[in-house]
PDB file of C-alpha atoms in Angstrom:
ATOM      1  CA  MET A   1      12.633 -96.564 -15.536  1.00  0.00           C
ATOM      2  CA  SER A   2      14.734 -93.846 -16.998  1.00  0.00           C
ATOM      3  CA  VAL A   3      14.847 -90.273 -15.781  1.00  0.00           C
ATOM      4  CA  THR A   4      15.720 -87.471 -18.177  1.00  0.00           C
ATOM      5  CA  ILE A   5      17.093 -84.222 -16.723  1.00  0.00           C
ATOM      6  CA  ALA A   6      16.784 -81.229 -18.996  1.00  0.00           C
ATOM      7  CA  SER A   7      19.101 -78.339 -18.240  1.00  0.00           C
ATOM      8  CA  ALA A   8      17.668 -74.903 -18.923  1.00  0.00           C
ATOM      9  CA  THR A   9      19.993 -72.375 -20.411  1.00  0.00           C
ATOM     10  CA  SER A  10      19.456 -68.657 -20.214  1.00  0.00           C
ATOM     11  CA  THR A  11      20.726 -66.164 -22.715  1.00  0.00           C
ATOM     12  CA  LEU A  12      21.130 -62.423 -22.458  1.00  0.00           C
ATOM     13  CA  THR A  13      19.957 -60.323 -25.323  1.00  0.00           C
ATOM     14  CA  PRO A  14      22.221 -57.517 -26.473  1.00  0.00           C
ATOM     15  CA  GLU A  15      19.803 -54.995 -24.983  1.00  0.00           C
ATOM     16  CA  GLN A  16      20.030 -56.697 -21.575  1.00  0.00           C
ATOM     17  CA  ASP A  17      23.800 -56.796 -21.729  1.00  0.00           C
ATOM     18  CA  VAL A  18      24.170 -53.012 -22.029  1.00  0.00           C
ATOM     19  CA  VAL A  19      24.030 -50.719 -18.991  1.00  0.00           C
ATOM     20  CA  THR A  20      22.463 -47.367 -19.824  1.00  0.00           C
ATOM     21  CA  LEU A  21      23.348 -44.363 -17.665  1.00  0.00           C
ATOM     22  CA  GLN A  22      20.384 -42.027 -17.222  1.00  0.00           C
ATOM     23  CA  PRO A  23      21.160 -38.280 -17.142  1.00  0.00           C
ATOM     24  CA  PRO A  24      20.580 -36.569 -13.783  1.00  0.00           C
ATOM     25  CA  PRO A  25      17.177 -34.918 -13.340  1.00  0.00           C
ATOM     26  CA  PRO A  26      17.053 -31.213 -14.169  1.00  0.00           C
ATOM     27  CA  PRO A  27      17.371 -28.830 -11.226  1.00  0.00           C
ATOM     28  CA  PRO A  28      14.106 -27.515  -9.786  1.00  0.00           C
ATOM     29  CA  PRO A  29      12.953 -24.149 -11.118  1.00  0.00           C
ATOM     30  CA  PRO A  30      13.884 -21.127  -9.037  1.00  0.00           C
ATOM     31  CA  PRO A  31      11.247 -19.953  -6.584  1.00  0.00           C
ATOM     32  CA  PRO A  32       9.007 -17.114  -7.730  1.00  0.00           C
ATOM     33  CA  PRO A  33      10.003 -13.609  -6.691  1.00  0.00           C
ATOM     34  CA  SER A  34       9.005 -12.788  -3.181  1.00  0.00           C
ATOM     35  CA  SER A  35       5.965 -10.587  -2.850  1.00  0.00           C
ATOM     36  CA  SER A  36       6.441  -9.966   0.849  1.00  0.00           C
ATOM     37  CA  PRO A  37       6.803  -6.322   1.835  1.00  0.00           C
ATOM     38  CA  SER A  38       9.958  -4.861   3.314  1.00  0.00           C
ATOM     39  CA  TYR A  39       8.077  -4.230   6.554  1.00  0.00           C
ATOM     40  CA  GLN A  40       5.768  -6.637   8.325  1.00  0.00           C
ATOM     41  CA  LEU A  41       2.510  -4.794   7.759  1.00  0.00           C
ATOM     42  CA  HIS A  42      -0.308  -5.974   9.961  1.00  0.00           C
ATOM     43  CA  GLN A  43      -3.154  -4.715  12.113  1.00  0.00           C
ATOM     44  CA  LYS A  44      -3.821  -6.437  15.401  1.00  0.00           C
ATOM     45  CA  PRO A  45      -7.363  -6.829  16.722  1.00  0.00           C
ATOM     46  CA  ILE A  46      -8.023  -6.078  20.366  1.00  0.00           C
ATOM     47  CA  SER A  47      -7.436  -9.214  22.397  1.00  0.00           C
ATOM     48  CA  VAL A  48      -7.294  -9.663  26.170  1.00  0.00           C
ATOM     49  CA  THR A  49      -6.359 -13.003  27.718  1.00  0.00           C
ATOM     50  CA  LEU A  50      -7.022 -13.562  31.415  1.00  0.00           C
ATOM     51  CA  THR A  51      -5.381 -16.450  33.226  1.00  0.00           C
ATOM     52  CA  GLY A  52      -6.416 -17.718  36.626  1.00  0.00           C
ATOM     53  CA  SER A  53      -3.772 -15.674  38.425  1.00  0.00           C
ATOM     54  CA  SER A  54      -4.644 -12.510  36.490  1.00  0.00           C
ATOM     55  CA  ILE A  55      -8.347 -12.922  37.329  1.00  0.00           C
ATOM     56  CA  PHE A  56      -7.456 -13.281  41.013  1.00  0.00           C
ATOM     57  CA  THR A  57      -5.182 -10.208  40.844  1.00  0.00           C
ATOM     58  CA  LEU A  58      -7.852  -8.170  39.073  1.00  0.00           C
ATOM     59  CA  SER A  59     -10.504  -9.124  41.616  1.00  0.00           C
ATOM     60  CA  ALA A  60      -8.207  -8.227  44.498  1.00  0.00           C
ATOM     61  CA  ALA A  61      -7.346  -4.897  42.857  1.00  0.00           C
ATOM     62  CA  LEU A  62     -11.049  -4.074  42.489  1.00  0.00           C
ATOM     63  CA  LEU A  63     -11.745  -4.830  46.132  1.00  0.00           C
ATOM     64  CA  ILE A  64      -8.788  -2.743  47.289  1.00  0.00           C
ATOM     65  CA  SER A  65      -9.788   0.101  44.963  1.00  0.00           C
ATOM     66  CA  ILE A  66     -13.368   0.139  46.268  1.00  0.00           C
ATOM     67  CA  HIS A  67     -12.110   0.087  49.844  1.00  0.00           C
ATOM     68  CA  CYS A  68      -9.415   2.762  49.402  1.00  0.00           C
ATOM     69  CA  LEU A  69     -10.695   4.994  46.581  1.00  0.00           C
ATOM     70  CA  GLY A  70     -14.425   4.598  46.892  1.00  0.00           C
ATOM     71  CA  SER A  71     -16.975   3.200  44.494  1.00  0.00           C
ATOM     72  CA  THR A  72     -17.289   6.292  42.278  1.00  0.00           C
ATOM     73  CA  LEU A  73     -13.599   6.540  41.401  1.00  0.00           C
ATOM     74  CA  THR A  74     -13.415   2.791  40.923  1.00  0.00           C
ATOM     75  CA  GLU A  75     -16.284   2.948  38.444  1.00  0.00           C
ATOM     76  CA  TRP A  76     -14.412   5.585  36.452  1.00  0.00           C
ATOM     77  CA  LEU A  77     -11.303   3.417  36.417  1.00  0.00           C
ATOM     78  CA  ILE A  78     -13.343   0.473  35.149  1.00  0.00           C
ATOM     79  CA  LEU A  79     -14.797   2.639  32.378  1.00  0.00           C
ATOM     80  CA  LEU A  80     -11.408   4.076  31.362  1.00  0.00           C
ATOM     81  CA  THR A  81      -9.573   0.746  31.229  1.00  0.00           C
ATOM     82  CA  PRO A  82     -11.147  -0.458  27.926  1.00  0.00           C
ATOM     83  CA  LEU A  83     -10.468   2.969  26.416  1.00  0.00           C
ATOM     84  CA  LEU A  84      -6.793   2.744  27.357  1.00  0.00           C
ATOM     85  CA  VAL A  85      -6.596  -0.750  25.869  1.00  0.00           C
ATOM     86  CA  LEU A  86      -8.224   0.524  22.661  1.00  0.00           C
ATOM     87  CA  VAL A  87      -5.817   3.478  22.366  1.00  0.00           C
ATOM     88  CA  HIS A  88      -2.788   1.278  23.034  1.00  0.00           C
ATOM     89  CA  ASN A  89      -3.839  -1.226  20.367  1.00  0.00           C
ATOM     90  CA  ASP A  90      -4.599   1.544  17.867  1.00  0.00           C
ATOM     91  CA  TYR A  91      -1.230   3.182  18.531  1.00  0.00           C
ATOM     92  CA  GLU A  92       0.611  -0.093  17.918  1.00  0.00           C
ATOM     93  CA  ASN A  93      -1.291  -0.553  14.651  1.00  0.00           C
ATOM     94  CA  PHE A  94      -0.246   2.967  13.642  1.00  0.00           C
ATOM     95  CA  LEU A  95       3.414   2.151  14.299  1.00  0.00           C
ATOM     96  CA  SER A  96       3.184  -1.190  12.480  1.00  0.00           C
ATOM     97  CA  LEU A  97       2.510   0.593   9.165  1.00  0.00           C
ATOM     98  CA  GLY A  98       6.126   1.750   9.099  1.00  0.00           C
ATOM     99  CA  PRO A  99       7.554   5.156   8.189  1.00  0.00           C
ATOM    100  CA  GLY A 100       5.352   7.641   6.399  1.00  0.00           C
ATOM    101  CA  GLY A 101       4.331  11.263   6.341  1.00  0.00           C
ATOM    102  CA  THR A 102       3.679  11.409  10.096  1.00  0.00           C
ATOM    103  CA  SER A 103       6.203  11.151  12.903  1.00  0.00           C
ATOM    104  CA  PRO A 104       6.094   7.629  14.438  1.00  0.00           C
ATOM    105  CA  THR A 105       5.499   9.030  17.923  1.00  0.00           C
ATOM    106  CA  PHE A 106       2.494   9.348  20.182  1.00  0.00           C
ATOM    107  CA  TYR A 107       2.177  12.981  19.110  1.00  0.00           C
ATOM    108  CA  GLY A 108       2.052  11.812  15.490  1.00  0.00           C
ATOM    109  CA  TYR A 109      -0.619   9.307  16.475  1.00  0.00           C
ATOM    110  CA  LEU A 110      -2.674  12.090  18.059  1.00  0.00           C
ATOM    111  CA  GLN A 111      -2.392  14.085  14.824  1.00  0.00           C
ATOM    112  CA  ILE A 112      -3.674  11.148  12.795  1.00  0.00           C
ATOM    113  CA  SER A 113      -6.482  10.585  15.292  1.00  0.00           C
ATOM    114  CA  TRP A 114      -7.563  14.187  14.734  1.00  0.00           C
ATOM    115  CA  TRP A 115      -7.441  13.920  10.941  1.00  0.00           C
ATOM    116  CA  ARG A 116      -9.372  10.660  11.118  1.00  0.00           C
ATOM    117  CA  LEU A 117     -12.422  12.668  12.129  1.00  0.00           C
ATOM    118  CA  TRP A 118     -12.385  14.338   8.698  1.00  0.00           C
ATOM    119  CA  ALA A 119     -11.504  11.296   6.585  1.00  0.00           C
ATOM    120  CA  LEU A 120     -13.548  10.247   3.566  1.00  0.00           C
ATOM    121  CA  ARG A 121     -16.234   7.694   4.284  1.00  0.00           C
ATOM    122  CA  ASP A 122     -16.215   6.338   0.710  1.00  0.00           C
ATOM    123  CA  PRO A 123     -12.756   6.287  -0.927  1.00  0.00           C
ATOM    124  CA  PHE A 124     -14.055   4.545  -4.069  1.00  0.00           C
ATOM    125  CA  THR A 125     -16.295   7.353  -5.323  1.00  0.00           C
ATOM    126  CA  PRO A 126     -14.728  10.178  -7.379  1.00  0.00           C
ATOM    127  CA  PRO A 127     -14.855  13.559  -5.659  1.00  0.00           C
ATOM    128  CA  ALA A 128     -17.810  15.650  -6.750  1.00  0.00           C
ATOM    129  CA  HIS A 129     -17.451  19.172  -8.140  1.00  0.00           C
ATOM    130  CA  LEU A 130     -13.658  18.895  -8.357  1.00  0.00           C
ATOM    131  CA  ALA A 131     -12.189  21.739 -10.398  1.00  0.00           C
ATOM    132  CA  VAL A 132     -10.418  20.550 -13.539  1.00  0.00           C
ATOM    133  CA  ASN A 133      -7.688  23.218 -13.385  1.00  0.00           C
ATOM    134  CA  HIS A 134      -6.093  21.908 -16.581  1.00  0.00           C
ATOM    135  CA  ALA A 135      -5.816  22.977 -20.196  1.00  0.00           C
ATOM    136  CA  SER A 136      -7.712  19.844 -21.239  1.00  0.00           C
ATOM    137  CA  PRO A 137     -11.245  19.343 -19.885  1.00  0.00           C
ATOM    138  CA  SER A 138     -10.885  15.552 -20.171  1.00  0.00           C
ATOM    139  CA  GLY A 139      -8.242  13.100 -18.988  1.00  0.00           C
ATOM    140  CA  MET A 140      -6.051  10.794 -21.031  1.00  0.00           C
ATOM    141  CA  LEU A 141      -6.792   7.338 -19.561  1.00  0.00           C
ATOM    142  CA  ARG A 142     -10.348   6.939 -20.838  1.00  0.00           C
ATOM    143  CA  SER A 143      -9.200   7.175 -24.449  1.00  0.00           C
ATOM    144  CA  GLN A 144      -6.570   4.478 -23.763  1.00  0.00           C
ATOM    145  CA  ASN A 145      -9.228   1.902 -22.838  1.00  0.00           C
ATOM    146  CA  LEU A 146      -7.818   1.178 -19.385  1.00  0.00           C
ATOM    147  CA  PRO A 147      -8.576  -2.472 -18.504  1.00  0.00           C
ATOM    148  CA  TYR A 148     -10.191  -3.644 -15.290  1.00  0.00           C
ATOM    149  CA  ARG A 149      -7.898  -4.831 -12.514  1.00  0.00           C
ATOM    150  CA  SER A 150      -8.468  -8.517 -11.832  1.00  0.00           C
ATOM    151  CA  GLY A 151      -9.542  -9.809  -8.444  1.00  0.00           C
ATOM    152  CA  PRO A 152     -10.712  -7.995  -5.335  1.00  0.00           C
ATOM    153  CA  ARG A 153      -9.183  -4.778  -4.119  1.00  0.00           C
ATOM    154  CA  PRO A 154      -6.430  -5.049  -1.510  1.00  0.00           C
ATOM    155  CA  ARG A 155      -7.139  -4.202   2.093  1.00  0.00           C
ATOM    156  CA  VAL A 156      -5.937  -0.644   2.716  1.00  0.00           C
ATOM    157  CA  VAL A 157      -5.603   1.033   6.112  1.00  0.00           C
ATOM    158  CA  GLY A 158      -4.142   4.193   7.573  1.00  0.00           C
ATOM    159  CA  ILE A 159      -4.017   7.869   6.680  1.00  0.00           C
ATOM    160  CA  ALA A 160      -0.375   8.909   6.938  1.00  0.00           C
ATOM    161  CA  PRO A 161       0.966   6.425   6.214  1.00  0.00           C
ATOM    162  CA  GLN A 162      -1.707   4.794   4.067  1.00  0.00           C
ATOM    163  CA  ARG A 163      -0.698   1.250   3.159  1.00  0.00           C
ATOM    164  CA  GLN A 164      -1.862  -2.028   1.629  1.00  0.00           C
ATOM    165  CA  LEU A 165      -1.997  -4.982   4.001  1.00  0.00           C
ATOM    166  CA  ASP A 166      -2.051  -7.576   1.215  1.00  0.00           C
ATOM    167  CA  GLN A 167      -1.457  -7.994  -2.544  1.00  0.00           C
ATOM    168  CA  HIS A 168       1.904  -6.245  -2.309  1.00  0.00           C
ATOM    169  CA  GLY A 169       3.102  -7.444  -5.688  1.00  0.00           C
ATOM    170  CA  ALA A 170       6.487  -8.790  -6.703  1.00  0.00           C
ATOM    171  CA  ARG A 171       9.617  -7.074  -5.458  1.00  0.00           C
ATOM    172  CA  ASN A 172      11.171  -7.136  -8.927  1.00  0.00           C
ATOM    173  CA  SER A 173       8.206  -5.179 -10.347  1.00  0.00           C
ATOM    174  CA  TYR A 174       8.784  -2.538  -7.692  1.00  0.00           C
ATOM    175  CA  GLN A 175      12.495  -2.357  -8.509  1.00  0.00           C
ATOM    176  CA  THR A 176      11.710  -2.100 -12.222  1.00  0.00           C
ATOM    177  CA  LEU A 177       9.348   0.788 -11.501  1.00  0.00           C
ATOM    178  CA  ARG A 178      12.027   2.603  -9.512  1.00  0.00           C
ATOM    179  CA  ARG A 179      14.547   2.153 -12.315  1.00  0.00           C
ATOM    180  CA  ALA A 180      12.047   3.505 -14.844  1.00  0.00           C
ATOM    181  CA  MET A 181      11.507   6.634 -12.730  1.00  0.00           C
ATOM    182  CA  VAL A 182      15.251   7.206 -12.338  1.00  0.00           C
ATOM    183  CA  LYS A 183      15.796   6.599 -16.054  1.00  0.00           C
ATOM    184  CA  LEU A 184      13.181   9.221 -16.938  1.00  0.00           C
ATOM    185  CA  GLY A 185      14.807  11.730 -14.604  1.00  0.00           C
ATOM    186  CA  ASN A 186      18.294  11.061 -15.955  1.00  0.00           C
ATOM    187  CA  GLY A 187      17.090  11.109 -19.557  1.00  0.00           C
ATOM    188  CA  SER A 188      15.285  14.451 -19.233  1.00  0.00           C
ATOM    189  CA  PRO A 189      17.131  16.310 -16.462  1.00  0.00           C
ATOM    190  CA  LEU A 190      15.707  19.674 -17.521  1.00  0.00           C
ATOM    191  CA  LYS A 191      12.148  18.416 -17.077  1.00  0.00           C
ATOM    192  CA  PHE A 192      12.211  15.695 -14.409  1.00  0.00           C
ATOM    193  CA  GLY A 193      14.203  14.455 -11.455  1.00  0.00           C
ATOM    194  CA  THR A 194      14.036  11.882  -8.670  1.00  0.00           C
ATOM    195  CA  GLU A 195      14.560  12.509  -4.982  1.00  0.00           C
ATOM    196  CA  ARG A 196      13.129  11.566  -1.607  1.00  0.00           C
ATOM    197  CA  SER A 197       9.399  12.217  -1.430  1.00  0.00           C
ATOM    198  CA  CYS A 198       8.352  15.662  -0.283  1.00  0.00           C
ATOM    199  CA  VAL A 199       4.949  14.372   0.838  1.00  0.00           C
ATOM    200  CA  GLU A 200       5.956  11.154   2.600  1.00  0.00           C
ATOM    201  CA  LYS A 201       9.485  12.159   3.668  1.00  0.00           C
ATOM    202  CA  HIS A 202      10.358   8.549   2.763  1.00  0.00           C
ATOM    203  CA  GLY A 203      10.562   6.640  -0.498  1.00  0.00           C
ATOM    204  CA  LEU A 204      11.546   7.572  -4.033  1.00  0.00           C
ATOM    205  CA  ALA A 205       9.563  10.271  -5.826  1.00  0.00           C
ATOM    206  CA  LEU A 206       9.483  11.656  -9.351  1.00  0.00           C
ATOM    207  CA  PHE A 207       9.434  15.455  -9.612  1.00  0.00           C
ATOM    208  CA  ALA A 208       8.622  17.873 -12.417  1.00  0.00           C
ATOM    209  CA  LYS A 209      11.119  20.724 -12.745  1.00  0.00           C
ATOM    210  CA  HIS A 210       8.445  23.063 -14.145  1.00  0.00           C
ATOM    211  CA  ALA A 211       5.231  21.880 -12.512  1.00  0.00           C
ATOM    212  CA  LEU A 212       2.066  23.759 -13.374  1.00  0.00           C
ATOM    213  CA  ARG A 213       0.138  22.192 -10.497  1.00  0.00           C
ATOM    214  CA  THR A 214       1.453  20.080  -7.677  1.00  0.00           C
ATOM    215  CA  ASN A 215       0.875  18.627  -4.253  1.00  0.00           C
ATOM    216  CA  CYS A 216       4.372  19.369  -2.901  1.00  0.00           C
ATOM    217  CA  GLN A 217       7.295  21.047  -4.713  1.00  0.00           C
ATOM    218  CA  GLY A 218       6.519  19.543  -8.095  1.00  0.00           C
ATOM    219  CA  GLU A 219       6.137  15.971  -6.855  1.00  0.00           C
ATOM    220  CA  ILE A 220       4.388  13.773  -9.418  1.00  0.00           C
ATOM    221  CA  VAL A 221       4.394  10.360  -7.752  1.00  0.00           C
ATOM    222  CA  HIS A 222       6.092   8.601  -4.867  1.00  0.00           C
ATOM    223  CA  VAL A 223       6.354   4.854  -4.283  1.00  0.00           C
ATOM    224  CA  HIS A 224       6.358   3.045  -0.943  1.00  0.00           C
ATOM    225  CA  ASP A 225       9.108   0.570  -0.202  1.00  0.00           C
ATOM    226  CA  SER A 226       6.974  -1.176   2.413  1.00  0.00           C
ATOM    227  CA  ASP A 227       3.999  -2.288   0.303  1.00  0.00           C
ATOM    228  CA  HIS A 228       5.014  -1.127  -3.229  1.00  0.00           C
ATOM    229  CA  SER A 229       1.915   1.050  -3.637  1.00  0.00           C
ATOM    230  CA  MET A 230       2.141   4.718  -4.637  1.00  0.00           C
ATOM    231  CA  HIS A 231       0.440   8.111  -4.389  1.00  0.00           C
ATOM    232  CA  MET A 232      -0.073  10.737  -7.081  1.00  0.00           C
ATOM    233  CA  CYS A 233      -2.379  13.516  -8.253  1.00  0.00           C
ATOM    234  CA  LEU A 234      -4.526  12.909 -11.339  1.00  0.00           C
ATOM    235  CA  HIS A 235      -6.927  14.732 -13.613  1.00  0.00           C
ATOM    236  CA  PRO A 236     -10.529  14.395 -12.300  1.00  0.00           C
ATOM    237  CA  ASP A 237     -11.504  12.338 -15.368  1.00  0.00           C
ATOM    238  CA  ASP A 238      -8.558  10.016 -14.827  1.00  0.00           C
ATOM    239  CA  ILE A 239      -9.465   9.643 -11.147  1.00  0.00           C
ATOM    240  CA  ALA A 240     -12.931   8.442 -12.141  1.00  0.00           C
ATOM    241  CA  GLU A 241     -11.411   5.978 -14.611  1.00  0.00           C
ATOM    242  CA  VAL A 242      -8.899   4.599 -12.092  1.00  0.00           C
ATOM    243  CA  LEU A 243     -11.544   4.136  -9.399  1.00  0.00           C
ATOM    244  CA  ALA A 244     -14.047   2.555 -11.778  1.00  0.00           C
ATOM    245  CA  LYS A 245     -11.497   0.055 -13.113  1.00  0.00           C
ATOM    246  CA  GLY A 246     -10.234  -0.904  -9.634  1.00  0.00           C
ATOM    247  CA  TRP A 247      -6.635   0.353  -9.860  1.00  0.00           C
ATOM    248  CA  GLY A 248      -6.707   2.561  -6.793  1.00  0.00           C
ATOM    249  CA  GLN A 249      -8.694   4.603  -4.315  1.00  0.00           C
ATOM    250  CA  MET A 250      -8.816   8.107  -2.918  1.00  0.00           C
ATOM    251  CA  HIS A 251      -6.565   9.133  -0.069  1.00  0.00           C
ATOM    252  CA  PRO A 252      -8.692   9.509   3.094  1.00  0.00           C
ATOM    253  CA  LEU A 253      -7.951  13.249   3.295  1.00  0.00           C
ATOM    254  CA  ALA A 254      -8.356  13.996  -0.430  1.00  0.00           C
ATOM    255  CA  ARG A 255     -11.328  16.283  -0.039  1.00  0.00           C
ATOM    256  CA  LYS A 256     -12.272  19.923   0.083  1.00  0.00           C
ATOM    257  CA  GLY A 257     -12.267  21.155   3.654  1.00  0.00           C
ATOM    258  CA  TRP A 258     -14.867  23.721   4.619  1.00  0.00           C
ATOM    259  CA  PHE A 259     -13.043  24.890   7.730  1.00  0.00           C
ATOM    260  CA  LEU A 260      -9.684  23.095   7.513  1.00  0.00           C
ATOM    261  CA  GLN A 261      -6.843  23.138   5.030  1.00  0.00           C
ATOM    262  CA  MET A 262      -6.326  19.488   4.166  1.00  0.00           C
ATOM    263  CA  PRO A 263      -2.686  18.291   4.101  1.00  0.00           C
ATOM    264  CA  VAL A 264      -3.090  16.731   0.628  1.00  0.00           C
ATOM    265  CA  ALA A 265      -4.783  17.851  -2.574  1.00  0.00           C
ATOM    266  CA  ALA A 266      -8.373  16.883  -3.310  1.00  0.00           C
ATOM    267  CA  ASN A 267      -7.208  14.779  -6.286  1.00  0.00           C
ATOM    268  CA  PHE A 268      -4.611  12.772  -4.329  1.00  0.00           C
ATOM    269  CA  VAL A 269      -4.979   9.090  -5.205  1.00  0.00           C
ATOM    270  CA  MET A 270      -3.454   5.827  -4.015  1.00  0.00           C
ATOM    271  CA  ILE A 271      -2.551   3.378  -6.800  1.00  0.00           C
ATOM    272  CA  TYR A 272      -2.236  -0.270  -5.818  1.00  0.00           C
ATOM    273  CA  ALA A 273       1.048  -2.161  -6.148  1.00  0.00           C
ATOM    274  CA  PRO A 274       1.549  -3.931  -9.502  1.00  0.00           C
ATOM    275  CA  ARG A 275       1.449  -7.703  -9.015  1.00  0.00           C
ATOM    276  CA  ASN A 276       3.029  -8.724 -12.325  1.00  0.00           C
ATOM    277  CA  GLU A 277       4.532  -7.357 -15.526  1.00  0.00           C
ATOM    278  CA  GLN A 278       1.145  -6.747 -17.153  1.00  0.00           C
ATOM    279  CA  GLU A 279      -0.052  -4.665 -14.211  1.00  0.00           C
ATOM    280  CA  LEU A 280       3.257  -2.803 -14.160  1.00  0.00           C
ATOM    281  CA  GLN A 281       2.606  -1.633 -17.719  1.00  0.00           C
ATOM    282  CA  ILE A 282      -0.824  -0.349 -16.644  1.00  0.00           C
ATOM    283  CA  VAL A 283       0.739   1.470 -13.689  1.00  0.00           C
ATOM    284  CA  TYR A 284       3.196   3.070 -16.120  1.00  0.00           C
ATOM    285  CA  ARG A 285       0.250   4.485 -18.057  1.00  0.00           C
ATOM    286  CA  ILE A 286      -1.340   5.858 -14.882  1.00  0.00           C
ATOM    287  CA  ILE A 287       1.929   7.529 -13.839  1.00  0.00           C
ATOM    288  CA  GLU A 288       2.266   8.977 -17.338  1.00  0.00           C
ATOM    289  CA  ALA A 289      -1.208  10.449 -16.860  1.00  0.00           C
ATOM    290  CA  ALA A 290      -0.002  11.995 -13.582  1.00  0.00           C
ATOM    291  CA  ILE A 291       3.038  13.451 -15.380  1.00  0.00           C
ATOM    292  CA  TRP A 292       0.752  14.941 -18.020  1.00  0.00           C
ATOM    293  CA  TYR A 293      -1.554  16.397 -15.359  1.00  0.00           C
ATOM    294  CA  ILE A 294       1.210  17.965 -13.240  1.00  0.00           C
ATOM    295  CA  SER A 295       3.439  19.322 -15.999  1.00  0.00           C
ATOM    296  CA  GLU A 296       1.334  19.055 -19.179  1.00  0.00           C
ATOM    297  CA  GLU A 297       4.277  17.123 -20.610  1.00  0.00           C
ATOM    298  CA  LYS A 298       3.888  13.729 -22.253  1.00  0.00           C
ATOM    299  CA  ALA A 299       6.509  11.196 -21.189  1.00  0.00           C
ATOM    300  CA  SER A 300       6.944   7.429 -21.403  1.00  0.00           C
ATOM    301  CA  LEU A 301       8.155   5.124 -18.639  1.00  0.00           C
ATOM    302  CA  SER A 302       8.129   1.879 -20.628  1.00  0.00           C
TER     303      SER A 302
END
C-alpha cells in the first residue's frame, strides 16, 4: 500500500501583499451654538416637604401656641402661614428673572405686585381704539407679507422685567443683532445712537436723535441679554400684524389707564428672541418698522 502526501502551497496575491493605511476619521462637527440664556431663568412652583422631625416640631409648636397664645391667635397664624409661603415663593421668582426695569428688592417686588392688579388679561389681542398718532394711517409690515412664526409661542412671565422662560434663541443671533444696532448708530450718528436702555436701565438700546414719538428719551428698541427678547413701540397696524403672526405679545402694562398713568406706552410690545438666521431677518424688519414709527425715518439693519 502506498501513501501519497500532497503538500498544499499558499500564494499571496499582490493585493494581499500591500498594506493600505486608512486616513484618520474626520473630526466631529462643532457643537451648535448655545441657546441657553445668560441668566438661569426659571419659576419655581410652591412646594413644601415635611419630614418626620418637621411634622413633630410643627405639632409641638401648635400645641404650645394654643396653650400660650390662645386658639384665636393660633388660628390667625395658621391662616397667615400659607400666605407668607406664597409671598416668599413669588418674591424669589421675581428675583430669578434677573435685572430689569424694577429694583431687585422687596420694595421693587411690592411695586410689581401693585402693577399686577392692572395688567392685561389677554396680551395676544391688539389694543382697541389705540390712536394712530402717525403721518401714515397704516403700518409697514402688512405690505411686506410678514410670515407666521413656526411653533408654539414661548412661555413669558413677569412685568418688569418681562422675560421668556424658553426658546431663547442662539447666542450668536443675539450678538449679530447687537452689532447691527451699533452699526446703524455709527453709520448714521446724526439720526441714531446706541446706549444703555432708558426703559430697562439694563441692556443695549437703539435711540432716535430726533424722535417724533417715544416711550423714553427717543428709545426705539432695547434687547435683553438674559433671554435675547426685546421691547419696542410699534404702529397699531404693525402691532396687529405681529400678534397675528406670532412674533410677539403686548407688555402687561401696555394699556390706557383710566385712573393711573401707566409706566409704558399703550403700544409697547415684546418681540420674541430670534432662534435662527431666518428669524433674525424677520426681527430686523420688525425693528425697522419701530424705527419708522418712532422717527418716521426708513433704515435697514440687514
